Short mmCIF file of C-alpha atoms in Angstrom, two decimals:
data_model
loop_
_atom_site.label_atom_id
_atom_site.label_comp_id
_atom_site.label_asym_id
_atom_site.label_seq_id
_atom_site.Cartn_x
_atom_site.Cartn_y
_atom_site.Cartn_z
CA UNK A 1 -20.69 7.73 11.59
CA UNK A 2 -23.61 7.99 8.95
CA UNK A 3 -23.81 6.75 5.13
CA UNK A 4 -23.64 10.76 4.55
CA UNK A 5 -20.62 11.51 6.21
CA UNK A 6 -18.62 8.31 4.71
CA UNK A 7 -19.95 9.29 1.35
CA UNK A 8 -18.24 13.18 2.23
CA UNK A 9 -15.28 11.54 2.93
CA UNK A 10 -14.79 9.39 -0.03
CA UNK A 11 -16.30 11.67 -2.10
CA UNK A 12 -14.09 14.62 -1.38
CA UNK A 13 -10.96 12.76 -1.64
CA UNK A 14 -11.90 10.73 -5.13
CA UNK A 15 -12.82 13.80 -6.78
CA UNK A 16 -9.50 15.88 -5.49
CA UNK A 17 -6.99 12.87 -6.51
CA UNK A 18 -9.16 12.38 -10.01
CA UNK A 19 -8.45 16.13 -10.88
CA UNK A 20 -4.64 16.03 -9.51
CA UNK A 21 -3.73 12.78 -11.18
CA UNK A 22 -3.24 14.60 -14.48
CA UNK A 23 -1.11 17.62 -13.46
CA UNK A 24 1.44 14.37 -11.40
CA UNK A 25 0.71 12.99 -15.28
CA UNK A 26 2.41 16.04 -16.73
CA UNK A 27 5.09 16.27 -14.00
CA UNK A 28 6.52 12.82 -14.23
CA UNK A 29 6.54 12.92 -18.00
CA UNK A 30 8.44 16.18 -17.61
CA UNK A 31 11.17 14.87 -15.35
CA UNK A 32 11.55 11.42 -17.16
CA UNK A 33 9.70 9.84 -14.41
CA UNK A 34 8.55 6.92 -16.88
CA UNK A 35 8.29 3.15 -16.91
CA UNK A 36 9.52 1.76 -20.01
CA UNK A 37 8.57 -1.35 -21.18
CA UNK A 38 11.10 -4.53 -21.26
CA UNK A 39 11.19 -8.34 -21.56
CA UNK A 40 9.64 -9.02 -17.94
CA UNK A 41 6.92 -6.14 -18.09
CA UNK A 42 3.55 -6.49 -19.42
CA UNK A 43 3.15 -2.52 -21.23
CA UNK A 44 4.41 -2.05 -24.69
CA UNK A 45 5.11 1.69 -24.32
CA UNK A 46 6.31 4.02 -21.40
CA UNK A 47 4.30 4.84 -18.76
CA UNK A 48 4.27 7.89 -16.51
CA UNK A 49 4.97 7.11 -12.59
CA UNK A 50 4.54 9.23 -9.51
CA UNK A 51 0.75 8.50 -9.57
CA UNK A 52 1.14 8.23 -5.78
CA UNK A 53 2.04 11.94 -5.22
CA UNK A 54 -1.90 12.15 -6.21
CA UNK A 55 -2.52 9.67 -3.50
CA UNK A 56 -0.84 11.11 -0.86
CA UNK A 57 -2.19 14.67 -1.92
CA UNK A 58 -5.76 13.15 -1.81
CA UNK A 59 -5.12 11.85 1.17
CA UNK A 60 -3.59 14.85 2.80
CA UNK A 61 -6.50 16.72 1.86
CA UNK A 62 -9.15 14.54 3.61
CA UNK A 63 -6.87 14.30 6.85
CA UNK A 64 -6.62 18.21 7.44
CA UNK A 65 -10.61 17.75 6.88
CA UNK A 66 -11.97 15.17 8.45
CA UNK A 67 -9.01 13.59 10.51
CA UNK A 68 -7.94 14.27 14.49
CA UNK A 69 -4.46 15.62 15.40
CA UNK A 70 -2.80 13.63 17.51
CA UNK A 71 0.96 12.33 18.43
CA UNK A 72 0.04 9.17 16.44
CA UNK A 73 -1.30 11.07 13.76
CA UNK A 74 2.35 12.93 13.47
CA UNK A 75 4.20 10.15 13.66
CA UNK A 76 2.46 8.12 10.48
CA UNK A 77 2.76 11.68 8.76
CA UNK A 78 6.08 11.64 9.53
CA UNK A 79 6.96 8.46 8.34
CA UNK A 80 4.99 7.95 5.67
CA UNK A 81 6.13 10.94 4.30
CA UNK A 82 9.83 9.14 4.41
CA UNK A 83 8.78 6.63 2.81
CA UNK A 84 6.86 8.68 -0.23
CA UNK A 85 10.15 10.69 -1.07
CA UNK A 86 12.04 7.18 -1.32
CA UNK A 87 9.63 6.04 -3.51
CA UNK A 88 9.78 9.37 -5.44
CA UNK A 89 13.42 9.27 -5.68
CA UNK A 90 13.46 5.18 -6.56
CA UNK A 91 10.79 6.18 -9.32
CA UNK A 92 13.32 8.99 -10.90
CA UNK A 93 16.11 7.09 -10.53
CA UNK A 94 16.60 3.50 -9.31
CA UNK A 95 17.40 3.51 -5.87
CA UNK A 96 19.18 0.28 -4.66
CA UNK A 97 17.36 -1.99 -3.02
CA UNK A 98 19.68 -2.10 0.53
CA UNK A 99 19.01 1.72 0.79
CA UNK A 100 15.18 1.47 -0.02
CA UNK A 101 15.20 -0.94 3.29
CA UNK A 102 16.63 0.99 5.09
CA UNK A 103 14.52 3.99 4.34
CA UNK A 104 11.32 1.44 4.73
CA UNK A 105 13.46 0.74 8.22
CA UNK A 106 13.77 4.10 9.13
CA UNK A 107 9.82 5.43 8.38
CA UNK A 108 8.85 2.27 10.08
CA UNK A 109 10.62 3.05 13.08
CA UNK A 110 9.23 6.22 13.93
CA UNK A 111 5.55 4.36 14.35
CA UNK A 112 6.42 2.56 17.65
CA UNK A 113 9.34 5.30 18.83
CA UNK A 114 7.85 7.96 18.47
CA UNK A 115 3.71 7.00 18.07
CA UNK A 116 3.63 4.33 20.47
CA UNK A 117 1.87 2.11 18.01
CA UNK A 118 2.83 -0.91 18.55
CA UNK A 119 2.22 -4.99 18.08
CA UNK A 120 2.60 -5.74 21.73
CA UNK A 121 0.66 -9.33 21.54
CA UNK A 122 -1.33 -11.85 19.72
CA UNK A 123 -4.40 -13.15 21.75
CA UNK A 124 -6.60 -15.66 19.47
CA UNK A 125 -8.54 -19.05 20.35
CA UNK A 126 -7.44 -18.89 23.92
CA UNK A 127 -3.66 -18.52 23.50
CA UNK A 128 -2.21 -15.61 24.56
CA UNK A 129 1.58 -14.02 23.37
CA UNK A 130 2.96 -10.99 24.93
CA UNK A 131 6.18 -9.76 22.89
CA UNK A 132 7.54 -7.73 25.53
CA UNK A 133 10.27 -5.66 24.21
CA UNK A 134 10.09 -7.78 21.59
CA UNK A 135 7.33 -5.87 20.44
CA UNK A 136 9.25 -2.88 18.83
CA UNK A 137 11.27 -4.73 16.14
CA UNK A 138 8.03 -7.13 15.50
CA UNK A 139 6.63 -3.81 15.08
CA UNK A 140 9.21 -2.77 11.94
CA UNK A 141 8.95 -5.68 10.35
CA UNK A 142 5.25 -6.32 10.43
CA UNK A 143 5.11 -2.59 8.79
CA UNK A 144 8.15 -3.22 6.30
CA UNK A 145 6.62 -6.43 5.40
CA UNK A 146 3.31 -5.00 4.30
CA UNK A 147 4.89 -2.03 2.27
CA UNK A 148 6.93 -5.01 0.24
CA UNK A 149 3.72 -7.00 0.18
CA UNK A 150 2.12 -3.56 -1.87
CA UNK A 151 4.79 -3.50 -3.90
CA UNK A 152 5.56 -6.78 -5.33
CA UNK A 153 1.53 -7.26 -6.20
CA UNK A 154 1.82 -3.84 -8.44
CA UNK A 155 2.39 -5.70 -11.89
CA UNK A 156 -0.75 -5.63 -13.43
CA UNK A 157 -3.01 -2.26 -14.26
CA UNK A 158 -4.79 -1.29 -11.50
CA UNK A 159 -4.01 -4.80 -9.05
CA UNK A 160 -2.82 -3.02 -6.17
CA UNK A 161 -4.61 0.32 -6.25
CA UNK A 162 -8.01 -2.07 -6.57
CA UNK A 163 -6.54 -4.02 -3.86
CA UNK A 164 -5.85 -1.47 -1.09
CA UNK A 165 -9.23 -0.32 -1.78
CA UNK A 166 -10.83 -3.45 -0.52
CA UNK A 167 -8.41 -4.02 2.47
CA UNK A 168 -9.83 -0.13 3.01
CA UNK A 169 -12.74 -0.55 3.30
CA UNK A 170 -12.82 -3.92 4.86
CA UNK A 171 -10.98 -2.78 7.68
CA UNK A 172 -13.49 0.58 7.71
CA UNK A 173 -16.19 -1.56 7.93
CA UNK A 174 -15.07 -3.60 10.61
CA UNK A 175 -13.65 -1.04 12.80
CA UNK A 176 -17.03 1.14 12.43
CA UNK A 177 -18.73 -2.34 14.00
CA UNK A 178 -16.25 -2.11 16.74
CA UNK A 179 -16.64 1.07 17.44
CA UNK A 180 -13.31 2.56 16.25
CA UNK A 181 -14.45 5.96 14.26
CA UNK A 182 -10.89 7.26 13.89
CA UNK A 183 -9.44 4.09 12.02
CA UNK A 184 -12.76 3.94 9.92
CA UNK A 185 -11.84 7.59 8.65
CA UNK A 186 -8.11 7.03 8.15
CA UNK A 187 -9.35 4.07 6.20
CA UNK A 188 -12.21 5.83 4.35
CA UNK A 189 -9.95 8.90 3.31
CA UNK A 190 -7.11 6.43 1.95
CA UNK A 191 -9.20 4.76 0.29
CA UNK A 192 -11.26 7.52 -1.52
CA UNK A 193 -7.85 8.78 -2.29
CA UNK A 194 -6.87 5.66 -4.32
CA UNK A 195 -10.12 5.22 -6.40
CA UNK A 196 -9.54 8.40 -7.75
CA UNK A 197 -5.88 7.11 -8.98
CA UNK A 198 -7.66 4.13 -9.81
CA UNK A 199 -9.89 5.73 -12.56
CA UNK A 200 -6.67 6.38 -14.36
CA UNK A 201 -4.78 3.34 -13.46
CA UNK A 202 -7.78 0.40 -14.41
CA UNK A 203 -6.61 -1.38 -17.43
CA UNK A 204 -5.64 0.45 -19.87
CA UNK A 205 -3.66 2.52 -17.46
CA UNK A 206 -2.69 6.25 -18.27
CA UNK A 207 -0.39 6.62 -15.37
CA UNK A 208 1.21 4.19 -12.61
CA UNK A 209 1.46 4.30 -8.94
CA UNK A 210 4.91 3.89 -9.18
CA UNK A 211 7.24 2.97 -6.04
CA UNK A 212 5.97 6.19 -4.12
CA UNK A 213 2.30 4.83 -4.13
CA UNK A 214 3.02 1.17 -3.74
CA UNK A 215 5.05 1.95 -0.55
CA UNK A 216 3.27 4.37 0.89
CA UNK A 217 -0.02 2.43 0.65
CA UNK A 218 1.89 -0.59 1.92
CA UNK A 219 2.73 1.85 4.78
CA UNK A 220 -0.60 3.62 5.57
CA UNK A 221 -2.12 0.16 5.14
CA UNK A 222 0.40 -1.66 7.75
CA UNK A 223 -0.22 1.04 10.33
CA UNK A 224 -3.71 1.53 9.92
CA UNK A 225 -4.13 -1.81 11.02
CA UNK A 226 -2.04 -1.61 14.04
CA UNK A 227 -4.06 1.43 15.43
CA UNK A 228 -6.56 -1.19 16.63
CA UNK A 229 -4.21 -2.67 19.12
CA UNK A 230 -5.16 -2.15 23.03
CA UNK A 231 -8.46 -2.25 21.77
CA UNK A 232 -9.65 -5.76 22.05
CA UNK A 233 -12.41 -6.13 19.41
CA UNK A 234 -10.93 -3.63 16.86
CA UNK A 235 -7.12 -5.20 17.69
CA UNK A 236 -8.53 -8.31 15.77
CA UNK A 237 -11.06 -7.00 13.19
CA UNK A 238 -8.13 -4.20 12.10
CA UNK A 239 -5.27 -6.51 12.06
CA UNK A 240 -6.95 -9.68 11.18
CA UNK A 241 -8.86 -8.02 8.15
CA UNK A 242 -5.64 -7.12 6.10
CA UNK A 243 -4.01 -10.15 6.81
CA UNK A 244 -6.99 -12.22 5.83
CA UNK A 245 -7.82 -10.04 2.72
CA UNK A 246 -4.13 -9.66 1.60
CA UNK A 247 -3.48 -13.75 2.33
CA UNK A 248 -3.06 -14.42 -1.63
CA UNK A 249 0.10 -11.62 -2.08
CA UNK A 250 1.14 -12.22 1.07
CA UNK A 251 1.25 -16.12 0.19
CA UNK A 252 2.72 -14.82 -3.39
CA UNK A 253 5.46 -12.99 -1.90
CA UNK A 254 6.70 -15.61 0.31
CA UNK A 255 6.82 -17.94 -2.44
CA UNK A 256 8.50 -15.53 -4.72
CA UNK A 257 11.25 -15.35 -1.74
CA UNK A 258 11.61 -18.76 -1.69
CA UNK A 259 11.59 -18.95 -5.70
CA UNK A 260 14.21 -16.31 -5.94
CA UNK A 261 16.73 -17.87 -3.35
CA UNK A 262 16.31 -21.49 -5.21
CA UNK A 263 17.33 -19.77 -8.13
CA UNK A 264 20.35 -17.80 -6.87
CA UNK A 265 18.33 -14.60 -7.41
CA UNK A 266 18.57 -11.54 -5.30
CA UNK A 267 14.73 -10.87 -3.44
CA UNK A 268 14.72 -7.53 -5.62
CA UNK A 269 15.35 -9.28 -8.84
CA UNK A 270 11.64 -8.73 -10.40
CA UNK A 271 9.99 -12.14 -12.38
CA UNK A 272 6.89 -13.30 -14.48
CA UNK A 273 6.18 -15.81 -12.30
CA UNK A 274 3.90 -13.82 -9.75
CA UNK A 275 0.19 -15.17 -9.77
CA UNK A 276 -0.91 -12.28 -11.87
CA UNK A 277 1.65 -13.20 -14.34
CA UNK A 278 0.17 -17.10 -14.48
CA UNK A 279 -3.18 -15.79 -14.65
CA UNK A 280 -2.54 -13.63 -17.64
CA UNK A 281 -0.05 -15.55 -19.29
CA UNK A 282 -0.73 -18.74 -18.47
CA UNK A 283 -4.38 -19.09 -18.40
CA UNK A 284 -4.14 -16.11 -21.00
CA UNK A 285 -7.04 -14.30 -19.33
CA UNK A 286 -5.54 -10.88 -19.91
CA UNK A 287 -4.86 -8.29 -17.95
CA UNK A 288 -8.45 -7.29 -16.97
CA UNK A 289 -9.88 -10.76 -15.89
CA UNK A 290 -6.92 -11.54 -14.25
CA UNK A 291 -7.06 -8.41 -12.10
CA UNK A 292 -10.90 -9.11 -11.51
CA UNK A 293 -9.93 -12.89 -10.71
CA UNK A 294 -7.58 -11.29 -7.87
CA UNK A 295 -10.13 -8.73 -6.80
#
């Protein structure tokens, strides 16, 4: 793949997101789809949501362009479109948390039952772990993990759009040095997709992802990385290059479990004490150096 044809890709989907960003703008503010502000939020005054309906159009766009149809390819369609309309429906109207699991469950499921994509074993430094049938519910989790992982970082403008982006095009990097063209693309179109969210979402931020973007990010993201498995070299550069890049939310969410259960707090129960919150409270760097720090 040449610098011209990754530049088409990101390109095309930037530019279609950055033009549909304000008509999902108009539509959330239409329907009441807003974030208003309260004692644990950082914004003063509502905020539109469904910013990522633009995301998923963008990325839509540069699939039925650029991407390859395949069973896999149907079965992340599938269930990341499962997981968009819960976040749509969560970011109209509160959806409990129990049912938002199980809707993460479901569109999760669909990725090894019906795509055959699948964590089937860990080989690193000599060791080597076969899951066996084990494999399937590793599977779920590693992919419902992720999408919570999204989710919980999206407190400050533009922190987990700018995020993804990096993991994006980490992981299209590495998988175009291993050879793996179709991830690279995947990656590339997600990713163009986001930046053109992002240029409305950076600090100040006209719009928000809302719940539809974080988890379907956290979704695409998750199973994006899992497409390298079977394939030795890109098995390790695709799965180890999210984990690696998203180690401080990762390592921020499992601490926020563990603070929430020491204080008799349900795991949905949001809090100021996320990194992000430290930085900017704190350290009182503000929201844009403390989203910079994190980047």
């Amino acid at each position: 793949m040449d610098i011209k044809r990754v530049l088409l890709m990101v390109g095309t989907t930037f530019l279609f997101t950055a033009l549909f960003v304000p008509v999902v703008k108009k539509m959330a503010n239409f329907i009441g789809a807003l974030d208003m502000p309260n004692e644990r939020k950082v914004h003063k005054v509502p905020i539109p949501r469904l910013g990522g309906l633009g995301i998923y159009a963008g990325f839509l766009l540069g699939y039925m362009l650029f991407g390859i149809h395949s069973v896999q390819m149907n079965a992340i369609l599938i269930g990341s479109f499962i997981i968009l309309v819960t976040g749509i429906f969560d970011d109209i109207k509160p959806v409990p948390a129990k049912w938002k699991l199980l809707a993460q469950t479901v569109g999760a499921s669909i990725i090894p039952l019906y795509g055959g994509i699948l964590l089937k074993d860990i080989s690193a430094f000599g060791l080597y772990l076969n899951f066996g049938i084990l494999a399937y519910p590793i599977t779920i989790i590693f992919i419902v993990a992720i999408i919570n992982c999204i989710n919980l970082i999206d407190g400050l403008d533009g922190l987990s759009a700018g995020i993804s982006v990096i993991v994006l095009f980490t992981i299209s990097m590495t998988s175009l040095i291993s050879g793996r063209t179709d991830i690279a693309s995947l990656s590339l179109v997600l990713a163009g997709s986001i930046m053109g969210f992002l240029f409305f979402n950076f600090h100040p931020a006209k719009i928000f992802m809302g719940d539809c973007g974080a988890l379907y990010i956290g979704f695409m993201i998750s199973v994006i990385s899992l497409l390298g498995f079977g394939y030795s070299m890109s098995a390790f550069f695709t799965l180890g290059a999210p984990i690696v890049v998203l180690m401080v939310p990762i390592m921020d969410t499992l601490i926020a479990i563990v603070r929430r259960k020491l204080n008799h707090k349900k795991f949905s129960e949001a809090d100021r004490s996320h990194l992000h919150h430290n930085l900017m409270f704190k350290l009182n760097l503000g929201q844009k150096k403390s989203v910079l720090v994190l980047y």
